[in-house]
Amino acid sequence: MRRRRDIRLNETKWSPKKETNTMARYLISFDDGSMDFPEEDLPEVGEAAHRVLREAKEAGVWIFGAGLQRQRASIVATDGTVTDGPFPETKAVIGGFSIIEVPSREEALRWAAKFAEACRCAQEVREIMYDPES
C-alpha cells in the first residue's frame, strides 16, 4: 500500500501534508571507484542502470538518486570553517546513491540487487530514519 501524498502549492514553495509514515525509505549506495569495468562498457552499464531506474519509477518506489563527483568534497566544521577535499585518508566515500520508498527491507534488498547487477558493483542498503519534521 503506497502512502498518499497531498502536495499543497503556493507561490514560493510546496510541502507535503504530514501523515503517518507507513512505508520506509532506504538509501542504496555504492563506494566511489567500485564501478570497475572497461571504459568502453560505460554506455551499456549506464543504459542498464537507467532501465532499473525507469522500472523503479514505474513501480512507484523511486524518490531520488544521483552519482557524485569523484573525490571532491568540502567539509564545513561546527565553527563554520571550510576545508576543501579530497581527503586521501578517507577509506570509502559514496560514489552514487538511490533513495527508494518500499514496504520492507527485503523489498529494498531486491531493488539493490537490481542496481548491483546493472551497475556491476556491490550496493549498500541502509534504512533512512523517519523524521516527522522532514
Tab-separated table of N, CA, C and O in Angstrom:
chain	number	residue	atom	x	y	z
A	1	MET	N	0.838	-1.178	0.000
A	1	MET	CA	0.000	0.000	0.000
A	1	MET	C	0.885	1.244	0.000
A	1	MET	O	1.746	1.391	0.845
A	2	ARG	N	0.733	2.109	-0.963
A	2	ARG	CA	1.515	3.339	-1.057
A	2	ARG	C	0.938	4.395	-0.136
A	2	ARG	O	-0.268	4.512	0.016
A	3	ARG	N	1.809	5.171	0.441
A	3	ARG	CA	1.390	6.303	1.257
A	3	ARG	C	1.008	7.432	0.318
A	3	ARG	O	1.758	7.794	-0.575
A	4	ARG	N	-0.172	7.977	0.482
A	4	ARG	CA	-0.639	9.072	-0.362
A	4	ARG	C	0.009	10.366	0.090
A	4	ARG	O	0.135	10.640	1.273
A	5	ARG	N	0.395	11.175	-0.869
A	5	ARG	CA	0.953	12.478	-0.548
A	5	ARG	C	0.019	13.547	-1.060
A	5	ARG	O	-0.372	13.543	-2.210
A	6	ASP	N	-0.313	14.478	-0.194
A	6	ASP	CA	-1.136	15.616	-0.558
A	6	ASP	C	-0.184	16.800	-0.681
A	6	ASP	O	0.317	17.297	0.311
A	7	ILE	N	0.108	17.213	-1.885
A	7	ILE	CA	1.038	18.310	-2.125
A	7	ILE	C	0.242	19.605	-2.253
A	7	ILE	O	-0.653	19.726	-3.080
A	8	ARG	N	0.586	20.552	-1.424
A	8	ARG	CA	-0.075	21.854	-1.454
A	8	ARG	C	0.908	22.875	-2.036
A	8	ARG	O	1.997	23.050	-1.528
A	9	LEU	N	0.489	23.546	-3.096
A	9	LEU	CA	1.364	24.503	-3.760
A	9	LEU	C	0.998	25.926	-3.369
A	9	LEU	O	-0.164	26.262	-3.189
A	10	ASN	N	2.028	26.747	-3.231
A	10	ASN	CA	1.795	28.178	-3.135
A	10	ASN	C	2.810	28.843	-4.056
A	10	ASN	O	3.491	28.175	-4.808
A	11	GLU	N	2.947	30.120	-3.995
A	11	GLU	CA	3.794	30.813	-4.958
A	11	GLU	C	5.273	30.490	-4.829
A	11	GLU	O	5.990	30.511	-5.801
A	12	THR	N	5.771	30.198	-3.624
A	12	THR	CA	7.205	30.044	-3.470
A	12	THR	C	7.684	28.649	-3.108
A	12	THR	O	8.813	28.313	-3.375
A	13	LYS	N	6.856	27.833	-2.483
A	13	LYS	CA	7.328	26.516	-2.087
A	13	LYS	C	6.166	25.553	-1.935
A	13	LYS	O	5.011	25.952	-1.909
A	14	TRP	N	6.492	24.278	-1.837
A	14	TRP	CA	5.486	23.270	-1.585
A	14	TRP	C	5.916	22.479	-0.368
A	14	TRP	O	7.072	22.432	-0.016
A	15	SER	N	4.942	21.864	0.281
A	15	SER	CA	5.267	20.980	1.392
A	15	SER	C	4.237	19.867	1.458
A	15	SER	O	3.049	20.108	1.293
A	16	PRO	N	4.716	18.618	1.646
A	16	PRO	CA	3.757	17.523	1.740
A	16	PRO	C	2.998	17.582	3.050
A	16	PRO	O	3.538	18.001	4.063
A	17	LYS	N	1.749	17.197	2.996
A	17	LYS	CA	0.934	17.101	4.203
A	17	LYS	C	1.549	16.019	5.088
A	17	LYS	O	1.888	14.948	4.621
A	18	LYS	N	1.726	16.300	6.360
A	18	LYS	CA	2.326	15.336	7.277
A	18	LYS	C	1.332	14.227	7.581
A	18	LYS	O	0.207	14.484	7.970
A	19	GLU	N	1.745	12.997	7.379
A	19	GLU	CA	0.921	11.838	7.648
A	19	GLU	C	1.752	10.803	8.371
A	19	GLU	O	2.970	10.894	8.431
A	20	THR	N	1.128	9.776	8.877
A	20	THR	CA	1.845	8.673	9.488
A	20	THR	C	2.695	7.989	8.430
A	20	THR	O	2.216	7.698	7.341
A	21	ASN	N	3.928	7.734	8.755
A	21	ASN	CA	4.837	7.097	7.811
A	21	ASN	C	4.554	5.601	7.758
A	21	ASN	O	4.858	4.883	8.688
A	22	THR	N	3.953	5.128	6.667
A	22	THR	CA	3.610	3.718	6.540
A	22	THR	C	4.609	2.936	5.704
A	22	THR	O	4.559	1.725	5.692
A	23	MET	N	5.479	3.614	4.990
A	23	MET	CA	6.498	2.959	4.169
A	23	MET	C	7.853	3.508	4.599
A	23	MET	O	7.966	4.665	4.974
A	24	ALA	N	8.855	2.674	4.508
A	24	ALA	CA	10.197	3.105	4.881
A	24	ALA	C	10.963	3.555	3.640
A	24	ALA	O	10.744	3.058	2.539
A	25	ARG	N	11.861	4.498	3.848
A	25	ARG	CA	12.761	4.928	2.781
A	25	ARG	C	14.124	4.323	3.039
A	25	ARG	O	14.574	4.223	4.184
A	26	TYR	N	14.779	3.930	1.948
A	26	TYR	CA	16.086	3.295	2.032
A	26	TYR	C	17.063	4.001	1.119
A	26	TYR	O	16.712	4.419	0.012
A	27	LEU	N	18.288	4.108	1.614
A	27	LEU	CA	19.405	4.619	0.829
A	27	LEU	C	20.137	3.410	0.269
A	27	LEU	O	20.553	2.530	1.024
A	28	ILE	N	20.253	3.353	-1.044
A	28	ILE	CA	21.035	2.327	-1.718
A	28	ILE	C	22.225	3.065	-2.308
A	28	ILE	O	22.051	4.003	-3.086
A	29	SER	N	23.442	2.672	-1.925
A	29	SER	CA	24.617	3.424	-2.383
A	29	SER	C	25.769	2.491	-2.721
A	29	SER	O	25.785	1.322	-2.342
A	30	PHE	N	26.736	3.057	-3.455
A	30	PHE	CA	27.958	2.318	-3.754
A	30	PHE	C	29.148	3.239	-3.546
A	30	PHE	O	29.033	4.464	-3.620
A	31	ASP	N	30.283	2.633	-3.243
A	31	ASP	CA	31.506	3.394	-2.982
A	31	ASP	C	32.088	3.960	-4.270
A	31	ASP	O	32.031	3.322	-5.330
A	32	ASP	N	32.668	5.139	-4.153
A	32	ASP	CA	33.386	5.766	-5.252
A	32	ASP	C	34.505	4.826	-5.698
A	32	ASP	O	35.234	4.290	-4.880
A	33	GLY	N	34.609	4.600	-6.977
A	33	GLY	CA	35.658	3.738	-7.504
A	33	GLY	C	35.292	2.270	-7.582
A	33	GLY	O	36.054	1.469	-8.109
A	34	SER	N	34.108	1.898	-7.082
A	34	SER	CA	33.739	0.478	-7.098
A	34	SER	C	33.188	0.020	-8.450
A	34	SER	O	33.107	-1.171	-8.706
A	35	MET	N	32.810	0.960	-9.296
A	35	MET	CA	32.348	0.596	-10.640
A	35	MET	C	33.587	0.399	-11.515
A	35	MET	O	34.010	1.285	-12.237
A	36	ASP	N	34.154	-0.786	-11.405
A	36	ASP	CA	35.418	-1.103	-12.072
A	36	ASP	C	35.154	-1.992	-13.286
A	36	ASP	O	35.022	-3.201	-13.171
A	37	PHE	N	35.057	-1.351	-14.458
A	37	PHE	CA	34.832	-2.078	-15.704
A	37	PHE	C	35.506	-1.283	-16.819
A	37	PHE	O	35.834	-0.102	-16.642
A	38	PRO	N	35.735	-1.909	-17.972
A	38	PRO	CA	36.389	-1.195	-19.072
A	38	PRO	C	35.594	0.036	-19.511
A	38	PRO	O	34.356	0.010	-19.526
A	39	GLU	N	36.290	1.084	-19.849
A	39	GLU	CA	35.676	2.355	-20.271
A	39	GLU	C	34.663	2.159	-21.387
A	39	GLU	O	33.616	2.806	-21.412
A	40	GLU	N	34.947	1.236	-22.310
A	40	GLU	CA	34.035	1.024	-23.441
A	40	GLU	C	32.696	0.408	-23.006
A	40	GLU	O	31.737	0.420	-23.770
A	41	ASP	N	32.610	-0.121	-21.783
A	41	ASP	CA	31.350	-0.677	-21.275
A	41	ASP	C	30.446	0.378	-20.643
A	41	ASP	O	29.296	0.084	-20.306
A	42	LEU	N	30.949	1.606	-20.484
A	42	LEU	CA	30.174	2.642	-19.802
A	42	LEU	C	28.789	2.878	-20.417
A	42	LEU	O	27.801	2.938	-19.684
A	43	PRO	N	28.644	2.994	-21.731
A	43	PRO	CA	27.286	3.202	-22.280
A	43	PRO	C	26.334	2.052	-21.931
A	43	PRO	O	25.175	2.282	-21.587
A	44	GLU	N	26.816	0.824	-21.994
A	44	GLU	CA	25.988	-0.341	-21.673
A	44	GLU	C	25.590	-0.349	-20.192
A	44	GLU	O	24.439	-0.595	-19.846
A	45	VAL	N	26.546	-0.047	-19.318
A	45	VAL	CA	26.270	-0.003	-17.880
A	45	VAL	C	25.298	1.135	-17.568
A	45	VAL	O	24.353	0.965	-16.794
A	46	GLY	N	25.515	2.294	-18.184
A	46	GLY	CA	24.619	3.432	-17.980
A	46	GLY	C	23.193	3.110	-18.396
A	46	GLY	O	22.240	3.420	-17.677
A	47	GLU	N	23.035	2.459	-19.545
A	47	GLU	CA	21.693	2.111	-20.011
A	47	GLU	C	21.053	1.077	-19.084
A	47	GLU	O	19.869	1.168	-18.769
A	48	ALA	N	21.827	0.109	-18.613
A	48	ALA	CA	21.289	-0.898	-17.688
A	48	ALA	C	20.819	-0.242	-16.389
A	48	ALA	O	19.744	-0.563	-15.868
A	49	ALA	N	21.614	0.688	-15.864
A	49	ALA	CA	21.228	1.397	-14.629
A	49	ALA	C	19.972	2.223	-14.856
A	49	ALA	O	19.075	2.256	-14.006
A	50	HIS	N	19.878	2.878	-16.018
A	50	HIS	CA	18.693	3.684	-16.314
A	50	HIS	C	17.446	2.817	-16.502
A	50	HIS	O	16.339	3.258	-16.183
A	51	ARG	N	17.622	1.592	-17.001
A	51	ARG	CA	16.475	0.682	-17.106
A	51	ARG	C	15.920	0.363	-15.716
A	51	ARG	O	14.701	0.358	-15.512
A	52	VAL	N	16.816	0.108	-14.750
A	52	VAL	CA	16.364	-0.173	-13.386
A	52	VAL	C	15.704	1.072	-12.792
A	52	VAL	O	14.664	0.987	-12.138
A	53	LEU	N	16.293	2.240	-13.039
A	53	LEU	CA	15.708	3.491	-12.552
A	53	LEU	C	14.300	3.674	-13.100
A	53	LEU	O	13.367	3.990	-12.353
A	54	ARG	N	14.127	3.448	-14.402
A	54	ARG	CA	12.788	3.589	-15.005
A	54	ARG	C	11.815	2.570	-14.412
A	54	ARG	O	10.650	2.890	-14.152
A	55	GLU	N	12.298	1.355	-14.170
A	55	GLU	CA	11.457	0.329	-13.552
A	55	GLU	C	11.018	0.759	-12.148
A	55	GLU	O	9.859	0.585	-11.765
A	56	ALA	N	11.950	1.342	-11.388
A	56	ALA	CA	11.626	1.820	-10.037
A	56	ALA	C	10.596	2.946	-10.094
A	56	ALA	O	9.680	3.009	-9.269
A	57	LYS	N	10.743	3.843	-11.067
A	57	LYS	CA	9.758	4.924	-11.232
A	57	LYS	C	8.390	4.357	-11.576
A	57	LYS	O	7.375	4.769	-11.008
A	58	GLU	N	8.360	3.410	-12.514
A	58	GLU	CA	7.085	2.803	-12.913
A	58	GLU	C	6.437	2.059	-11.755
A	58	GLU	O	5.207	2.026	-11.645
A	59	ALA	N	7.241	1.478	-10.865
A	59	ALA	CA	6.729	0.757	-9.704
A	59	ALA	C	6.302	1.702	-8.587
A	59	ALA	O	5.689	1.282	-7.609
A	60	GLY	N	6.639	3.004	-8.726
A	60	GLY	CA	6.256	3.995	-7.730
A	60	GLY	C	7.113	3.995	-6.473
A	60	GLY	O	6.701	4.523	-5.456
A	61	VAL	N	8.328	3.418	-6.541
A	61	VAL	CA	9.189	3.358	-5.355
A	61	VAL	C	10.322	4.381	-5.401
A	61	VAL	O	10.978	4.630	-4.394
A	62	TRP	N	10.564	4.985	-6.559
A	62	TRP	CA	11.694	5.899	-6.745
A	62	TRP	C	11.430	7.232	-6.062
A	62	TRP	O	10.372	7.837	-6.237
A	63	ILE	N	12.399	7.714	-5.280
A	63	ILE	CA	12.326	9.044	-4.674
A	63	ILE	C	13.353	9.962	-5.337
A	63	ILE	O	13.019	11.007	-5.879
A	64	PHE	N	14.628	9.557	-5.314
A	64	PHE	CA	15.689	10.405	-5.857
A	64	PHE	C	16.974	9.592	-5.931
A	64	PHE	O	17.141	8.621	-5.205
A	65	GLY	N	17.881	10.014	-6.768
A	65	GLY	CA	19.192	9.385	-6.842
A	65	GLY	C	20.128	10.192	-7.712
A	65	GLY	O	19.682	11.047	-8.478
A	66	ALA	N	21.421	9.905	-7.594
A	66	ALA	CA	22.421	10.616	-8.394
A	66	ALA	C	23.786	9.989	-8.203
A	66	ALA	O	24.032	9.292	-7.229
A	67	GLY	N	24.667	10.295	-9.141
A	67	GLY	CA	26.082	9.992	-8.972
A	67	GLY	C	26.746	11.222	-8.381
A	67	GLY	O	26.229	12.340	-8.500
A	68	LEU	N	27.858	11.027	-7.716
A	68	LEU	CA	28.571	12.139	-7.088
A	68	LEU	C	29.930	12.338	-7.745
A	68	LEU	O	30.554	11.374	-8.197
A	69	GLN	N	30.373	13.580	-7.789
A	69	GLN	CA	31.696	13.882	-8.335
A	69	GLN	C	32.754	13.099	-7.565
A	69	GLN	O	32.714	13.019	-6.339
A	70	ARG	N	33.686	12.531	-8.281
A	70	ARG	CA	34.716	11.701	-7.670
A	70	ARG	C	35.631	12.514	-6.762
A	70	ARG	O	36.231	13.491	-7.178
A	71	GLN	N	35.684	12.100	-5.505
A	71	GLN	CA	36.627	12.619	-4.509
A	71	GLN	C	36.697	14.147	-4.445
A	71	GLN	O	37.770	14.713	-4.299
A	72	ARG	N	35.573	14.809	-4.591
A	72	ARG	CA	35.539	16.265	-4.447
A	72	ARG	C	34.562	16.592	-3.343
A	72	ARG	O	33.380	16.334	-3.469
A	73	ALA	N	35.068	17.144	-2.279
A	73	ALA	CA	34.196	17.468	-1.155
A	73	ALA	C	34.698	18.716	-0.455
A	73	ALA	O	35.881	19.032	-0.501
A	74	SER	N	33.797	19.408	0.163
A	74	SER	CA	34.132	20.493	1.073
A	74	SER	C	33.510	20.135	2.406
A	74	SER	O	32.348	19.751	2.473
A	75	ILE	N	34.282	20.265	3.460
A	75	ILE	CA	33.814	19.945	4.798
A	75	ILE	C	33.599	21.248	5.557
A	75	ILE	O	34.503	22.086	5.636
A	76	VAL	N	32.401	21.419	6.110
A	76	VAL	CA	32.084	22.602	6.910
A	76	VAL	C	32.047	22.155	8.370
A	76	VAL	O	31.215	21.338	8.757
A	77	ALA	N	32.970	22.672	9.178
A	77	ALA	CA	33.067	22.311	10.588
A	77	ALA	C	31.988	23.029	11.402
A	77	ALA	O	31.326	23.951	10.915
A	78	THR	N	31.840	22.632	12.646
A	78	THR	CA	30.818	23.232	13.505
A	78	THR	C	31.050	24.715	13.742
A	78	THR	O	30.111	25.455	14.009
A	79	ASP	N	32.313	25.170	13.594
A	79	ASP	CA	32.601	26.596	13.763
A	79	ASP	C	32.485	27.372	12.455
A	79	ASP	O	32.764	28.560	12.395
A	80	GLY	N	32.074	26.680	11.377
A	80	GLY	CA	31.901	27.334	10.085
A	80	GLY	C	33.124	27.290	9.195
A	80	GLY	O	33.072	27.722	8.048
A	81	THR	N	34.250	26.793	9.692
A	81	THR	CA	35.465	26.676	8.890
A	81	THR	C	35.229	25.698	7.742
A	81	THR	O	34.664	24.623	7.943
A	82	VAL	N	35.665	26.080	6.551
A	82	VAL	CA	35.501	25.233	5.372
A	82	VAL	C	36.856	24.708	4.943
A	82	VAL	O	37.813	25.469	4.790
A	83	THR	N	36.925	23.400	4.741
A	83	THR	CA	38.128	22.753	4.238
A	83	THR	C	37.757	22.033	2.961
A	83	THR	O	36.810	21.242	2.949
A	84	ASP	N	38.485	22.309	1.877
A	84	ASP	CA	38.208	21.640	0.613
A	84	ASP	C	38.982	20.335	0.530
A	84	ASP	O	40.118	20.242	0.964
A	85	GLY	N	38.331	19.302	-0.052
A	85	GLY	CA	38.926	17.978	-0.229
A	85	GLY	C	39.638	17.911	-1.550
A	85	GLY	O	39.841	18.925	-2.190
A	86	PRO	N	40.061	16.753	-1.988
A	86	PRO	CA	39.764	15.442	-1.425
A	86	PRO	C	40.602	15.113	-0.199
A	86	PRO	O	41.595	15.774	0.070
A	87	PHE	N	40.174	14.096	0.500
A	87	PHE	CA	40.850	13.649	1.700
A	87	PHE	C	41.285	12.205	1.506
A	87	PHE	O	40.505	11.293	1.674
A	88	PRO	N	42.555	11.980	1.133
A	88	PRO	CA	43.003	10.622	0.820
A	88	PRO	C	42.926	9.653	1.994
A	88	PRO	O	42.858	8.461	1.809
A	89	GLU	N	42.909	10.134	3.236
A	89	GLU	CA	42.822	9.231	4.380
A	89	GLU	C	41.430	8.618	4.544
A	89	GLU	O	41.246	7.690	5.306
A	90	THR	N	40.448	9.122	3.805
A	90	THR	CA	39.112	8.550	3.844
A	90	THR	C	39.141	7.206	3.145
A	90	THR	O	39.575	7.105	2.008
A	91	LYS	N	38.677	6.172	3.840
A	91	LYS	CA	38.720	4.824	3.270
A	91	LYS	C	37.643	4.607	2.215
A	91	LYS	O	37.870	3.923	1.246
A	92	ALA	N	36.466	5.157	2.416
A	92	ALA	CA	35.382	4.967	1.455
A	92	ALA	C	34.507	6.212	1.425
A	92	ALA	O	34.215	6.797	2.456
A	93	VAL	N	34.130	6.601	0.234
A	93	VAL	CA	33.190	7.704	0.057
A	93	VAL	C	32.105	7.243	-0.911
A	93	VAL	O	32.327	6.368	-1.744
A	94	ILE	N	30.937	7.827	-0.785
A	94	ILE	CA	29.827	7.430	-1.652
A	94	ILE	C	30.080	7.929	-3.070
A	94	ILE	O	30.400	9.085	-3.296
A	95	GLY	N	29.910	7.027	-4.037
A	95	GLY	CA	30.068	7.374	-5.446
A	95	GLY	C	28.736	7.661	-6.116
A	95	GLY	O	28.666	8.371	-7.103
A	96	GLY	N	27.671	7.095	-5.588
A	96	GLY	CA	26.337	7.304	-6.131
A	96	GLY	C	25.314	6.690	-5.199
A	96	GLY	O	25.648	5.879	-4.334
A	97	PHE	N	24.060	7.104	-5.376
A	97	PHE	CA	23.029	6.618	-4.466
A	97	PHE	C	21.651	6.699	-5.101
A	97	PHE	O	21.436	7.421	-6.072
A	98	SER	N	20.748	5.937	-4.522
A	98	SER	CA	19.328	5.979	-4.859
A	98	SER	C	18.557	5.987	-3.549
A	98	SER	O	18.978	5.353	-2.582
A	99	ILE	N	17.456	6.693	-3.527
A	99	ILE	CA	16.557	6.645	-2.376
A	99	ILE	C	15.237	6.100	-2.887
A	99	ILE	O	14.669	6.618	-3.853
A	100	ILE	N	14.791	5.019	-2.238
A	100	ILE	CA	13.532	4.398	-2.620
A	100	ILE	C	12.623	4.320	-1.404
A	100	ILE	O	13.088	4.406	-0.268
A	101	GLU	N	11.340	4.162	-1.656
A	101	GLU	CA	10.357	4.028	-0.585
A	101	GLU	C	9.585	2.736	-0.832
A	101	GLU	O	8.883	2.609	-1.842
A	102	VAL	N	9.776	1.769	0.069
A	102	VAL	CA	9.196	0.436	-0.087
A	102	VAL	C	8.650	-0.059	1.250
A	102	VAL	O	9.011	0.465	2.304
A	103	PRO	N	7.803	-1.101	1.220
A	103	PRO	CA	7.189	-1.578	2.455
A	103	PRO	C	8.089	-2.392	3.379
A	103	PRO	O	7.753	-2.581	4.545
A	104	SER	N	9.247	-2.876	2.881
A	104	SER	CA	10.082	-3.731	3.731
A	104	SER	C	11.550	-3.665	3.330
A	104	SER	O	11.890	-3.286	2.202
A	105	ARG	N	12.406	-4.074	4.260
A	105	ARG	CA	13.837	-4.159	3.979
A	105	ARG	C	14.102	-5.181	2.866
A	105	ARG	O	14.963	-4.975	2.020
A	106	GLU	N	13.346	-6.267	2.870
A	106	GLU	CA	13.515	-7.296	1.841
A	106	GLU	C	13.271	-6.717	0.451
A	106	GLU	O	13.991	-7.035	-0.489
A	107	GLU	N	12.260	-5.861	0.334
A	107	GLU	CA	11.982	-5.210	-0.957
A	107	GLU	C	13.133	-4.270	-1.334
A	107	GLU	O	13.542	-4.209	-2.495
A	108	ALA	N	13.672	-3.549	-0.367
A	108	ALA	CA	14.823	-2.673	-0.638
A	108	ALA	C	16.012	-3.495	-1.110
A	108	ALA	O	16.736	-3.087	-2.030
A	109	LEU	N	16.222	-4.652	-0.510
A	109	LEU	CA	17.334	-5.527	-0.924
A	109	LEU	C	17.128	-6.043	-2.346
A	109	LEU	O	18.090	-6.172	-3.110
A	110	ARG	N	15.882	-6.311	-2.727
A	110	ARG	CA	15.612	-6.741	-4.107
A	110	ARG	C	15.975	-5.638	-5.106
A	110	ARG	O	16.558	-5.905	-6.152
A	111	TRP	N	15.616	-4.380	-4.769
A	111	TRP	CA	15.975	-3.264	-5.654
A	111	TRP	C	17.488	-3.064	-5.691
A	111	TRP	O	18.065	-2.800	-6.748
A	112	ALA	N	18.143	-3.203	-4.545
A	112	ALA	CA	19.600	-3.064	-4.509
A	112	ALA	C	20.261	-4.122	-5.391
A	112	ALA	O	21.250	-3.837	-6.081
A	113	ALA	N	19.723	-5.336	-5.397
A	113	ALA	CA	20.271	-6.396	-6.243
A	113	ALA	C	20.150	-6.030	-7.723
A	113	ALA	O	21.068	-6.299	-8.516
A	114	LYS	N	19.044	-5.406	-8.088
A	114	LYS	CA	18.872	-4.975	-9.484
A	114	LYS	C	19.900	-3.911	-9.851
A	114	LYS	O	20.491	-3.954	-10.935
A	115	PHE	N	20.104	-2.939	-8.940
A	115	PHE	CA	21.107	-1.904	-9.211
A	115	PHE	C	22.510	-2.492	-9.229
A	115	PHE	O	23.344	-2.099	-10.045
A	116	ALA	N	22.787	-3.439	-8.349
A	116	ALA	CA	24.118	-4.072	-8.305
A	116	ALA	C	24.421	-4.770	-9.624
A	116	ALA	O	25.522	-4.633	-10.169
A	117	GLU	N	23.460	-5.494	-10.138
A	117	GLU	CA	23.664	-6.184	-11.414
A	117	GLU	C	23.862	-5.179	-12.545
A	117	GLU	O	24.773	-5.311	-13.364
A	118	ALA	N	23.013	-4.154	-12.599
A	118	ALA	CA	23.092	-3.162	-13.673
A	118	ALA	C	24.399	-2.373	-13.622
A	118	ALA	O	25.028	-2.129	-14.650
A	119	CYS	N	24.806	-1.964	-12.422
A	119	CYS	CA	25.993	-1.116	-12.265
A	119	CYS	C	27.287	-1.913	-12.138
A	119	CYS	O	28.376	-1.331	-12.106
A	120	ARG	N	27.151	-3.234	-12.006
A	120	ARG	CA	28.309	-4.119	-11.871
A	120	ARG	C	29.132	-3.813	-10.634
A	120	ARG	O	30.363	-3.865	-10.645
A	121	CYS	N	28.448	-3.454	-9.547
A	121	CYS	CA	29.150	-3.216	-8.291
A	121	CYS	C	28.211	-3.427	-7.113
A	121	CYS	O	26.996	-3.301	-7.244
A	122	ALA	N	28.798	-3.769	-5.988
A	122	ALA	CA	28.031	-4.011	-4.769
A	122	ALA	C	27.320	-2.737	-4.328
A	122	ALA	O	27.808	-1.626	-4.544
A	123	GLN	N	26.169	-2.916	-3.700
A	123	GLN	CA	25.360	-1.800	-3.217
A	123	GLN	C	25.141	-1.958	-1.717
A	123	GLN	O	24.886	-3.061	-1.241
A	124	GLU	N	25.227	-0.869	-0.983
A	124	GLU	CA	24.941	-0.869	0.450
A	124	GLU	C	23.506	-0.394	0.642
A	124	GLU	O	23.068	0.541	-0.022
A	125	VAL	N	22.787	-1.023	1.564
A	125	VAL	CA	21.389	-0.670	1.832
A	125	VAL	C	21.267	-0.244	3.285
A	125	VAL	O	21.653	-0.983	4.188
A	126	ARG	N	20.725	0.955	3.493
A	126	ARG	CA	20.508	1.468	4.857
A	126	ARG	C	19.147	2.127	4.922
A	126	ARG	O	18.756	2.874	4.021
A	127	GLU	N	18.424	1.859	6.005
A	127	GLU	CA	17.124	2.479	6.194
A	127	GLU	C	17.326	3.922	6.641
A	127	GLU	O	18.195	4.209	7.487
A	128	ILE	N	16.540	4.822	6.099
A	128	ILE	CA	16.592	6.233	6.479
A	128	ILE	C	15.640	6.412	7.648
A	128	ILE	O	14.470	6.020	7.580
A	129	MET	N	16.127	6.983	8.710
A	129	MET	CA	15.296	7.193	9.906
A	129	MET	C	14.203	8.209	9.602
A	129	MET	O	14.461	9.249	9.008
A	130	TYR	N	12.995	7.877	10.002
A	130	TYR	CA	11.864	8.771	9.774
A	130	TYR	C	11.955	9.981	10.712
A	130	TYR	O	12.223	9.846	11.890
A	131	ASP	N	11.718	11.135	10.148
A	131	ASP	CA	11.700	12.374	10.924
A	131	ASP	C	10.399	13.095	10.597
A	131	ASP	O	10.192	13.526	9.451
A	132	PRO	N	9.495	13.232	11.552
A	132	PRO	CA	8.212	13.860	11.266
A	132	PRO	C	8.333	15.321	10.834
A	132	PRO	O	7.397	15.875	10.274
A	133	GLU	N	9.459	15.946	11.065
A	133	GLU	CA	9.674	17.338	10.655
A	133	GLU	C	10.145	17.462	9.212
A	133	GLU	O	10.227	18.559	8.681
A	134	SER	N	10.509	16.348	8.581
A	134	SER	CA	11.028	16.441	7.219
A	134	SER	C	9.952	16.239	6.191
A	134	SER	O	8.865	15.840	6.452
